[in-house]
Coordinates of N, CA and C in Angstrom, one line a residue:
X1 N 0.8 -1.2 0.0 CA 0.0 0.0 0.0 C 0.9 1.3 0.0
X2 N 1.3 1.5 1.1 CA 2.8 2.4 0.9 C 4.1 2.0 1.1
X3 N 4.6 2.6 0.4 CA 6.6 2.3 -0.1 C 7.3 3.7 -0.2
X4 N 8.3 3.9 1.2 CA 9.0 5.4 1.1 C 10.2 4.1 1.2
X5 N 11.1 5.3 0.3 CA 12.6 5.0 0.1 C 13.4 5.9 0.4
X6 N 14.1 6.0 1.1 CA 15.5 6.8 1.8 C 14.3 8.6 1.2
X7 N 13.6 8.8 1.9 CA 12.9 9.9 2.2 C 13.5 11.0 3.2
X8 N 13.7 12.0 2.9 CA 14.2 13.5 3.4 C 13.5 15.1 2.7
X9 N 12.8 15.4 3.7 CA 12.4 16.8 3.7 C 13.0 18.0 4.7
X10 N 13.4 19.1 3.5 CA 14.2 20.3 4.4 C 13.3 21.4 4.3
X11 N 12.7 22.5 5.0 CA 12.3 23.9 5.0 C 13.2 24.4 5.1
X12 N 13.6 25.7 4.5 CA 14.3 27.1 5.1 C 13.7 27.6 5.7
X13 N 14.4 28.3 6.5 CA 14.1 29.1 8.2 C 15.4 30.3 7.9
X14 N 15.3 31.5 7.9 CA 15.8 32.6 8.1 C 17.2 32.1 7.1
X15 N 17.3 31.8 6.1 CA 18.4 31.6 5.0 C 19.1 29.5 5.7
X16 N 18.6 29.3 6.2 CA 19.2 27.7 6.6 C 18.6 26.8 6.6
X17 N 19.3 26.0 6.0 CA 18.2 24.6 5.3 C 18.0 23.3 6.7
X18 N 16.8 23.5 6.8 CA 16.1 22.8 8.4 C 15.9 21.2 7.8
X19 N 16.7 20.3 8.0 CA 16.1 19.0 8.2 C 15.1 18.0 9.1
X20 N 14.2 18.0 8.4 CA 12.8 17.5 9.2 C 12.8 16.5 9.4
X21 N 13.0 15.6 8.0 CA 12.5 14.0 7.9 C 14.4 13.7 7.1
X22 N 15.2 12.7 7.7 CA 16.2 12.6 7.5 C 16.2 11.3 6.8
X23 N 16.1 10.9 5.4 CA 16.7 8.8 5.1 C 15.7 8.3 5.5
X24 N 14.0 8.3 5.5 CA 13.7 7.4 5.8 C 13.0 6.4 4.8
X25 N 12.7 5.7 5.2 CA 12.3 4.2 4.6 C 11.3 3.5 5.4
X26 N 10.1 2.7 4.8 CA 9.0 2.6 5.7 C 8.2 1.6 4.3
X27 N 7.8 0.7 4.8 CA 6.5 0.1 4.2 C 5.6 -0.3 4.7
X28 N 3.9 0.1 4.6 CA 2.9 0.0 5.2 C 1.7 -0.9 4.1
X29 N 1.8 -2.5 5.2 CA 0.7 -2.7 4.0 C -0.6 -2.5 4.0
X30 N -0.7 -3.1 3.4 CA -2.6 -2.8 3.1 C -3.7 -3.3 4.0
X31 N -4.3 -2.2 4.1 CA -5.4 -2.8 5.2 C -4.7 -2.9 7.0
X32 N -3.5 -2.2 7.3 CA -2.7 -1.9 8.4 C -2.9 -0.5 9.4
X33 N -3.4 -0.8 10.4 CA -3.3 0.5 11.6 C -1.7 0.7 11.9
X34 N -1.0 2.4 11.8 CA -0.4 2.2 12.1 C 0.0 4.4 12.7
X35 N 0.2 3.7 13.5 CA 0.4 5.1 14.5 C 1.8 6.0 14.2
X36 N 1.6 7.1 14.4 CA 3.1 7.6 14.2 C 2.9 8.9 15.5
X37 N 4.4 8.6 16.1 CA 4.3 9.3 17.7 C 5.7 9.9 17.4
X38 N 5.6 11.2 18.2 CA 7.1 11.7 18.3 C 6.6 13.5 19.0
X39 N 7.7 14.1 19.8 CA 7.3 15.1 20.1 C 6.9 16.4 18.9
X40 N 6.6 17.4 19.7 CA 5.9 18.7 18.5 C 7.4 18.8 18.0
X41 N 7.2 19.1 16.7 CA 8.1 19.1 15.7 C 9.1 18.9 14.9
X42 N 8.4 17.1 15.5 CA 9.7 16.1 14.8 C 9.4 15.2 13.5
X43 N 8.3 16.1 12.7 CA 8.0 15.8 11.4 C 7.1 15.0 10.9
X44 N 6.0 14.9 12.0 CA 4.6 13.5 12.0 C 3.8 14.4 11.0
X45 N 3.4 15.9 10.8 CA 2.0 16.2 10.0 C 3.2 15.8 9.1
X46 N 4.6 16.4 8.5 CA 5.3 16.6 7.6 C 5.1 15.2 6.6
X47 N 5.6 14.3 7.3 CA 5.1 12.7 6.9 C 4.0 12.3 6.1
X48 N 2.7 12.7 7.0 CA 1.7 12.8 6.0 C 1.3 13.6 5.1
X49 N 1.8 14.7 5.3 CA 1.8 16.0 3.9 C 2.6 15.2 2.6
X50 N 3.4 14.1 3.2 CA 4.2 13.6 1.8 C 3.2 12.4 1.4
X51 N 3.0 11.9 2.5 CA 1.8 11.0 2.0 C 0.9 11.0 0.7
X52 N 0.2 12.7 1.5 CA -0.5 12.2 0.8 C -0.3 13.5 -1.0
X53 N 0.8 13.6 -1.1 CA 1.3 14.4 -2.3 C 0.9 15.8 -2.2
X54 N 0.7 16.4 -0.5 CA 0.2 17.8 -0.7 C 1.7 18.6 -0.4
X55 N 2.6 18.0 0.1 CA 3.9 18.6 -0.1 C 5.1 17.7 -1.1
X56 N 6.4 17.6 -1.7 CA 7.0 17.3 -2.1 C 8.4 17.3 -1.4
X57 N 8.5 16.0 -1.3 CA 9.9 15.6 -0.6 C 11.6 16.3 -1.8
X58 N 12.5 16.2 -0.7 CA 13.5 17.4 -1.0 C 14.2 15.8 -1.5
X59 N 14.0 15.0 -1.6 CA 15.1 13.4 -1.4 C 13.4 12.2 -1.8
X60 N 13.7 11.1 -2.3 CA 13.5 10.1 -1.9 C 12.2 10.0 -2.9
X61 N 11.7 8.7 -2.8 CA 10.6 7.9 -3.4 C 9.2 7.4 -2.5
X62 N 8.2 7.7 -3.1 CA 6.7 7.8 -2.1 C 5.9 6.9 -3.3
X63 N 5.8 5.7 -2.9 CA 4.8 5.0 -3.5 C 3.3 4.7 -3.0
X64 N 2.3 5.0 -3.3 CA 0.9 4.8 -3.0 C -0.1 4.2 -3.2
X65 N -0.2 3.5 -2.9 CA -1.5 1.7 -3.7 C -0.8 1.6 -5.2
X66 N 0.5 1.6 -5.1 CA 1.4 1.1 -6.4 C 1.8 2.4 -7.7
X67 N 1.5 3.7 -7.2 CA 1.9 5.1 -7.9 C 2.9 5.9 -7.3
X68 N 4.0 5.8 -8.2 CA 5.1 6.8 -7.5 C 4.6 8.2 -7.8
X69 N 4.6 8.9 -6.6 CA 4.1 10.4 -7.1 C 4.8 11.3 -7.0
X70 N 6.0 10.8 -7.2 CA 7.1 11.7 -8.2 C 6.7 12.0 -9.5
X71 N 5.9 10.9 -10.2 CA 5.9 10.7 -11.6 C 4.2 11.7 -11.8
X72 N 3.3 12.4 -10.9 CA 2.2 12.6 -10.7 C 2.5 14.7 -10.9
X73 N 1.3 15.0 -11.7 CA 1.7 16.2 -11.6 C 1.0 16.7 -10.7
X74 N 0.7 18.1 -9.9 CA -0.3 18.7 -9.4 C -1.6 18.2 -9.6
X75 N -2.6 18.3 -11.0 CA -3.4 17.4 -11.4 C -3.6 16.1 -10.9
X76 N -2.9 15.0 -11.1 CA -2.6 14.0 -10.9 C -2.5 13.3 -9.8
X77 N -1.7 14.1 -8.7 CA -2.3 14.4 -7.2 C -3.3 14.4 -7.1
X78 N -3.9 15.3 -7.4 CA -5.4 15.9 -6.4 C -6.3 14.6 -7.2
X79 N -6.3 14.1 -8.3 CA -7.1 12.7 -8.9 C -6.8 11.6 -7.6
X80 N -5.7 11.7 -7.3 CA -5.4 10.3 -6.3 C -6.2 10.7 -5.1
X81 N -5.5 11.5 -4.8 CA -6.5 12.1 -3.5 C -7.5 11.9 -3.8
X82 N -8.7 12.1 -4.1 CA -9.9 12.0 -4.9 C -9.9 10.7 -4.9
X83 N -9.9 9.9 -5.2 CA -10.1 8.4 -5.6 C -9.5 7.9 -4.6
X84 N -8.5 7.4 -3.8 CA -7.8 6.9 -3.2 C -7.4 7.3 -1.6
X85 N -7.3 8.3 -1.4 CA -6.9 8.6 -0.1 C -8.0 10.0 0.3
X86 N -7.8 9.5 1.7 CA -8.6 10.5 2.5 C -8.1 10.9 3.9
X87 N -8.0 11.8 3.8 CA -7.3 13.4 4.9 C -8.6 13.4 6.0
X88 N -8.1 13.4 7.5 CA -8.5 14.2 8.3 C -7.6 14.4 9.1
X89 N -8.1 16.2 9.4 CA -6.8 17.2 9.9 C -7.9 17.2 11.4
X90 N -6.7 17.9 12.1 CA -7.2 18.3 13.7 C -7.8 19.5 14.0
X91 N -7.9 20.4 12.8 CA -9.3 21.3 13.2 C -9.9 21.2 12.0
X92 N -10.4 20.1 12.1 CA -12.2 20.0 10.9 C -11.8 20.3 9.3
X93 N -10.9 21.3 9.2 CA -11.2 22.2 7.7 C -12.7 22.1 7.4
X94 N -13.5 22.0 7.8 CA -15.2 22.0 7.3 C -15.6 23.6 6.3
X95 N -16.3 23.4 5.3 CA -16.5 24.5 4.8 C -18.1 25.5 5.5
X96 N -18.0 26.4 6.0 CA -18.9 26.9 7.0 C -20.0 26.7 6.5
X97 N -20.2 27.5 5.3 CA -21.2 27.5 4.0 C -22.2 26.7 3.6
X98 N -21.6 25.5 4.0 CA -22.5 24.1 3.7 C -22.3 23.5 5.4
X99 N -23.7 22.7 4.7 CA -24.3 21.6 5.6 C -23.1 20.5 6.0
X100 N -23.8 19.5 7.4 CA -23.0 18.7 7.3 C -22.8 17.9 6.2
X101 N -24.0 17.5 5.8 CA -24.4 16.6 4.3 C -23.7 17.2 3.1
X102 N -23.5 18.3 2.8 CA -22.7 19.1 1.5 C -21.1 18.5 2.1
X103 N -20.7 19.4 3.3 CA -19.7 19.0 3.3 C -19.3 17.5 2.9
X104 N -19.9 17.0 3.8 CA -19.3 14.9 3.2 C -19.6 14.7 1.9
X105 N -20.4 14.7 0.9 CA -20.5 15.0 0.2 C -19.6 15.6 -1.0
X106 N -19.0 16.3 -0.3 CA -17.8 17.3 -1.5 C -17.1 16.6 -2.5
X107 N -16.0 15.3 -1.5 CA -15.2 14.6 -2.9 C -16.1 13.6 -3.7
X108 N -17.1 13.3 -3.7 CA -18.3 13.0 -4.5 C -18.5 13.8 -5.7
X109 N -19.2 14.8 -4.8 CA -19.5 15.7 -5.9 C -18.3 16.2 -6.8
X110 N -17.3 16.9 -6.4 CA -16.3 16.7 -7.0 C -15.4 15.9 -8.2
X111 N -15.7 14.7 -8.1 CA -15.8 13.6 -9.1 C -16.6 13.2 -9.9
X112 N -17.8 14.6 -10.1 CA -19.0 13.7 -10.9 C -20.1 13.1 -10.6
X113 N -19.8 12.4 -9.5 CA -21.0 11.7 -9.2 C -22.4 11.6 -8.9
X114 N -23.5 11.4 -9.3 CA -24.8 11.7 -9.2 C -25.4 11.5 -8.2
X115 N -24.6 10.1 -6.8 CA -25.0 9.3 -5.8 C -24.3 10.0 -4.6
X116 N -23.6 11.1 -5.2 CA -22.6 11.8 -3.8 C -23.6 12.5 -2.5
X117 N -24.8 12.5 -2.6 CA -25.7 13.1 -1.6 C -26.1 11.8 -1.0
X118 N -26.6 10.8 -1.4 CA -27.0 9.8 -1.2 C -25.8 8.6 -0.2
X119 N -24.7 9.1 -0.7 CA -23.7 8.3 -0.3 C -23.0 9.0 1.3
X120 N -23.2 10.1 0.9 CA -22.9 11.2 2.6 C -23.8 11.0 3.3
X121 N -25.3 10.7 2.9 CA -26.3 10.6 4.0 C -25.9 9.5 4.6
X122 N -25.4 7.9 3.9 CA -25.3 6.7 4.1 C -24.2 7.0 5.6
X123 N -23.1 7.6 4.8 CA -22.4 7.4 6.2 C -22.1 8.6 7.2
X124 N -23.1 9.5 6.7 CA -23.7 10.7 8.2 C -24.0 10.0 9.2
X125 N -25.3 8.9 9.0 CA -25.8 8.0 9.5 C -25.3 7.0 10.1
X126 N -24.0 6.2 9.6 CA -23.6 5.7 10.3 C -22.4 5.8 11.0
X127 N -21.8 7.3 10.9 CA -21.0 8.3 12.4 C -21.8 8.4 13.2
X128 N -23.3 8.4 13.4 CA -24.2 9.0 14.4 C -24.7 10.6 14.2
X129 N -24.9 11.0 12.7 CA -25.3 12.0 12.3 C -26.6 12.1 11.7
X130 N -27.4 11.1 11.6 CA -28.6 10.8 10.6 C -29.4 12.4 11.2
X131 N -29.3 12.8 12.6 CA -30.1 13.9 12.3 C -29.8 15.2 12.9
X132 N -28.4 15.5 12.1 CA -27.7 16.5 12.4 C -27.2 16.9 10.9
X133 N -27.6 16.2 9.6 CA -26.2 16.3 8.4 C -27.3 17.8 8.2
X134 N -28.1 18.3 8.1 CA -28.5 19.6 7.3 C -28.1 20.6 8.4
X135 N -27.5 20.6 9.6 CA -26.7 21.7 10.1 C -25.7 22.1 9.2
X136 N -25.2 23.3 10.0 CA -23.7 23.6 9.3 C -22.8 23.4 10.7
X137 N -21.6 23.3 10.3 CA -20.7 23.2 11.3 C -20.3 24.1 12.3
X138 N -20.9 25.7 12.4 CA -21.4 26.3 13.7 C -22.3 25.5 14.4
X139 N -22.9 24.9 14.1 CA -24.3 24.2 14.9 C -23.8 23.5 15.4
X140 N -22.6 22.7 14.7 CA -22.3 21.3 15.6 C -21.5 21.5 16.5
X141 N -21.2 20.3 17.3 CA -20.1 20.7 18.8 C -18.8 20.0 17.9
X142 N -17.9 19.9 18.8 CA -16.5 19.9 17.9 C -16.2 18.1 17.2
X143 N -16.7 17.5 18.5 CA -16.7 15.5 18.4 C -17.6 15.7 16.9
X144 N -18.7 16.2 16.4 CA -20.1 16.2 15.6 C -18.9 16.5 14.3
X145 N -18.2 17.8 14.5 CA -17.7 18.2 13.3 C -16.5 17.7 12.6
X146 N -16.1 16.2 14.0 CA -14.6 15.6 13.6 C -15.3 14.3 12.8
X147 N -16.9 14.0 13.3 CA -17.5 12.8 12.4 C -17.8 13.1 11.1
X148 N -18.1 14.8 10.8 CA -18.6 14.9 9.4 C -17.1 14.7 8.7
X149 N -15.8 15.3 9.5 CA -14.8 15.5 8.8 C -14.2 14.0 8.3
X150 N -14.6 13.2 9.2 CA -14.4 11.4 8.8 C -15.6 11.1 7.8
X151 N -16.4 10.9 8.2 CA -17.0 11.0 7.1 C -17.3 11.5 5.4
X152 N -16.5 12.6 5.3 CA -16.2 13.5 4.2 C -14.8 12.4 4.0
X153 N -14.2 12.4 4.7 CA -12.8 11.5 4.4 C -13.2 10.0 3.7
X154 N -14.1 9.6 4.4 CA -14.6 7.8 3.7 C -15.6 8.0 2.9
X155 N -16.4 8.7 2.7 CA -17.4 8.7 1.9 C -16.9 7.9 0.3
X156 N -15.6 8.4 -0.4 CA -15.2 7.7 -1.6 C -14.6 6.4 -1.8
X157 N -14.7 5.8 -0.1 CA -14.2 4.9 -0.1 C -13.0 4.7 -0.6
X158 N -11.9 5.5 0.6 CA -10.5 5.7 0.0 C -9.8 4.0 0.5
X159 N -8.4 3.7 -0.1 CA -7.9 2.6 0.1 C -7.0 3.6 1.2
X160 N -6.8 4.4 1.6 CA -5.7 4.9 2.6 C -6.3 6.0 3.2
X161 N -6.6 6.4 4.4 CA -6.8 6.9 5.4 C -5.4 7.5 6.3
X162 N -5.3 8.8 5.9 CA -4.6 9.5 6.7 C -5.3 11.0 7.6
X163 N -5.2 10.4 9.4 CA -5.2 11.3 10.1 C -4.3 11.9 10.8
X164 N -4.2 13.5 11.3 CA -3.5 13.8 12.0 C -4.2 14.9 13.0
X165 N -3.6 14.1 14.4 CA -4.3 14.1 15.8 C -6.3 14.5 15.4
X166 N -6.3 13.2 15.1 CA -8.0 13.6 15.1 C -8.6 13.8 16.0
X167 N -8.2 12.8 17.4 CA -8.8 13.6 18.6 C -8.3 14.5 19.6
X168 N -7.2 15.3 18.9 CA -6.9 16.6 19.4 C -7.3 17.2 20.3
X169 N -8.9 18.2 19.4 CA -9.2 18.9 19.9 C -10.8 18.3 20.3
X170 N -10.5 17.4 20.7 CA -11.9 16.7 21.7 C -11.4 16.2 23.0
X171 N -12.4 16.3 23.8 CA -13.0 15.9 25.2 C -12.6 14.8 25.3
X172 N -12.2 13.6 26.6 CA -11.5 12.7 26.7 C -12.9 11.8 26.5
X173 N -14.3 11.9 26.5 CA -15.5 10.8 26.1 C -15.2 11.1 24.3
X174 N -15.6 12.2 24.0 CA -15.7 12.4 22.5 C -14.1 11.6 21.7
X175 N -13.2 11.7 22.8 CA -12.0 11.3 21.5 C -12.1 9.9 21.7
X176 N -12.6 9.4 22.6 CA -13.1 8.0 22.6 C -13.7 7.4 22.0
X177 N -14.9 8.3 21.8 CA -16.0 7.8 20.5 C -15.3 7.6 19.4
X178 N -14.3 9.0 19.4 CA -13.7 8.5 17.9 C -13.1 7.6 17.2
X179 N -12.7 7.3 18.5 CA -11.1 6.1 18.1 C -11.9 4.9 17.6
X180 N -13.0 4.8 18.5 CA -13.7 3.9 17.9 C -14.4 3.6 16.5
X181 N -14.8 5.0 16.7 CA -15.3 4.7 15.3 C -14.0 4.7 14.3
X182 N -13.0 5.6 14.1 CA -12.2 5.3 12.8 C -11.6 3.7 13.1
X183 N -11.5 2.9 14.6 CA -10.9 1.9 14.3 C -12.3 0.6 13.5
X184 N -13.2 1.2 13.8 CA -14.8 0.0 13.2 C -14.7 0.2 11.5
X185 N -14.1 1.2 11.3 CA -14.4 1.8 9.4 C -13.1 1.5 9.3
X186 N -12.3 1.5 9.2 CA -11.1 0.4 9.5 C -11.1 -0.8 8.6
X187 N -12.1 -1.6 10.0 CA -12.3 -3.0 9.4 C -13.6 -3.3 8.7
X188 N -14.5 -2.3 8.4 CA -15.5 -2.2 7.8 C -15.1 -2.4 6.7
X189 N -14.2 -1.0 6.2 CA -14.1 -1.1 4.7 C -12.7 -1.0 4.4
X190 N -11.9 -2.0 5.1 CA -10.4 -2.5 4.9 C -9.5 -1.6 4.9
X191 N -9.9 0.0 4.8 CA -8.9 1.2 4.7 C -7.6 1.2 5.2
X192 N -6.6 1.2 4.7 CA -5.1 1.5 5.7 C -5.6 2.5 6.3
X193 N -4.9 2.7 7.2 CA -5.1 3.5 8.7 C -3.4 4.3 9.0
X194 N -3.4 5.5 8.4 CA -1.9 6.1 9.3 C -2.4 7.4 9.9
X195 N -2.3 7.2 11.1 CA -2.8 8.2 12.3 C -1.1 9.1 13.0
X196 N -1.4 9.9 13.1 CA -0.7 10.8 14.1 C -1.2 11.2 14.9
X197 N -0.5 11.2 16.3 CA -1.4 10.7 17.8 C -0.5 11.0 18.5
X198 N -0.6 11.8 19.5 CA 0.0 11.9 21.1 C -0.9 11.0 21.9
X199 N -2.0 10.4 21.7 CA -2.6 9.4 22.7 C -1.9 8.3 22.8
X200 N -1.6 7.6 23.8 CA -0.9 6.6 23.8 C -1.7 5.1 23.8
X201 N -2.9 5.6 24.3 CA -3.7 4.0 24.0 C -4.4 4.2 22.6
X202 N -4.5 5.1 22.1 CA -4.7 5.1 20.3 C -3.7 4.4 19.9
X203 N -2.5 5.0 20.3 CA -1.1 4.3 19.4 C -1.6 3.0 19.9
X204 N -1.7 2.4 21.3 CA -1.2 1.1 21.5 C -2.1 0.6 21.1
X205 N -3.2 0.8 20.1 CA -4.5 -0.1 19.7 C -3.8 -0.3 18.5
X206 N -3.2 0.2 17.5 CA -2.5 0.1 16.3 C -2.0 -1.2 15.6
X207 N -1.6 -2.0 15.2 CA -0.9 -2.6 14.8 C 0.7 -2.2 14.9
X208 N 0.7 -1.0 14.3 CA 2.0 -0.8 14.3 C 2.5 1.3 15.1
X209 N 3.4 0.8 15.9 CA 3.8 2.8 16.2 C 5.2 2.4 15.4
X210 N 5.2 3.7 15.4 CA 6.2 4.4 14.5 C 6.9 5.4 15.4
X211 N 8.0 5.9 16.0 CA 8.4 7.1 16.5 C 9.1 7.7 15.3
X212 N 8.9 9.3 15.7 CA 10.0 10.3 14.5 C 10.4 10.6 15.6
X213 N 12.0 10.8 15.6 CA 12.9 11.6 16.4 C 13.9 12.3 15.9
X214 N 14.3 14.0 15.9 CA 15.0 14.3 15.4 C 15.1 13.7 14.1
X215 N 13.8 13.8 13.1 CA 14.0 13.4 12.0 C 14.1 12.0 11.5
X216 N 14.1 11.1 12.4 CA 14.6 9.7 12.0 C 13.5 9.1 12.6
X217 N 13.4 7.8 11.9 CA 11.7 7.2 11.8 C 12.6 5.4 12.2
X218 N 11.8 5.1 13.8 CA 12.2 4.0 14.2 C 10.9 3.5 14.6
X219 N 10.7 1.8 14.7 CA 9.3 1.1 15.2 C 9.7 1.3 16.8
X220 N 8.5 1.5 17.7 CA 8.9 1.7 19.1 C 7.4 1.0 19.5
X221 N 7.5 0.5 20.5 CA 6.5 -0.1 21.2 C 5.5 1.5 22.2
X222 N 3.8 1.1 22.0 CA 3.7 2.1 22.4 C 3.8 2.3 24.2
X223 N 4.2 1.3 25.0 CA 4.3 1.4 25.9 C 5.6 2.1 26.4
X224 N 6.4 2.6 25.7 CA 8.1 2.8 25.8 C 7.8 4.0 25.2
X225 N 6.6 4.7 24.6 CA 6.7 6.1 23.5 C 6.5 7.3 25.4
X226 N 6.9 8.2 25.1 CA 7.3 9.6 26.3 C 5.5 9.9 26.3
X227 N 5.5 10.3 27.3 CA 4.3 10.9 27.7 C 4.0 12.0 27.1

């Protein structure tokens, strides 16, 4: 499912080239939970920004359900994304504008499709939204707005699911619910699972943790990962 090869990302900072992600190498297969832990700004969103082709590594090879997306242009990206993978960030991105139902809805519609309302109600419904999707996301409380944001994320039934800190900015009942639920859609509809997480019993539900440290990407058990 995923294949990184000797992978390295640098930003500049005030004229000096900042190494983030140093040589790494990683394969995740298909249909695998797998956690990635390390402290603030040792390169976990950065990881998945390569993931999922919204940034471009300075080094190295990113393979994804069998597409190097080196060889992918801007266009070509955003089609994979679209078909293939699905993003949830730790504050919602929800568009204010629309409903819960429009929002989930979006990479449907986006694609064409005629069943994209029909397909968001399906799994509004089975987040625990069946009668909340015609709010907008002022209306909802923040757990409500991280379900439409999963929901918007699986609706296309992506083969790769990438989150980062989904239950962030939730309540210690609400990030509970969540875990649950992204771990049931999971095995519902076989999705790889790469999560970024400071929770440590998220990580330890995983199949697999991952620590980034100073840039370097080692398997670590989640009982041994820092508080």
């Amino acid at each position: 499912m995923i294949e990184v090869n000797q992978l390295s990302m640098t930003y500049q900072l005030g004229g000096r080239s900042i190494a983030v992600l140093r040589d790494i190498s990683l394969r995740i297969e298909a249909g695998q939970r797998v956690a990635v832990a390390g402290p603030s700004g040792s390169g976990k969103t950065s990881l998945l920004l390569l993931l999922s082709g919204l940034e471009r590594p300075a080094s190295g090879r990113i393979a994804v359900d069998g597409v190097d997306l080196a060889s992918l242009d801007a266009d070509g990206l955003a089609d994979l994304r679209r078909d293939r993978i699905g993003i949830v960030f730790q504050s919602f991105h929800l568009l204010p504008s629309l409903s819960a139902l429009d929002n989930a809805a979006l990479p449907l519609q986006m694609a064409g499709r005629r069943d994209a309302r029909e397909k968001a109600r399906e799994l509004l419904a089975r987040v625990g939204l069946a009668e909340r999707m015609h709010h907008y996301p002022g209306q909802l409380s923040g757990g409500e707005q991280q379900r439409v944001a999963i929901a918007r994320a699986l609706v296309h039934r992506p083969r790769l699911l990438l989150a980062d800190e989904p239950t962030g900015n939730l309540d210690d009942q609400t990030a509970a619910s969540v875990r649950e639920l992204l771990f049931e859609l999971n095995r519902e509809l076989g999705t790889t699972l790469v999560l970024v997480t400071h929770d440590l019993d998220f990580a330890a539900r995983c199949e697999r943790v991952l620590r980034l440290h100073e840039g370097l990407l080692h398997e670590a058990r989640a009982d041994a990962l820092p508080a």
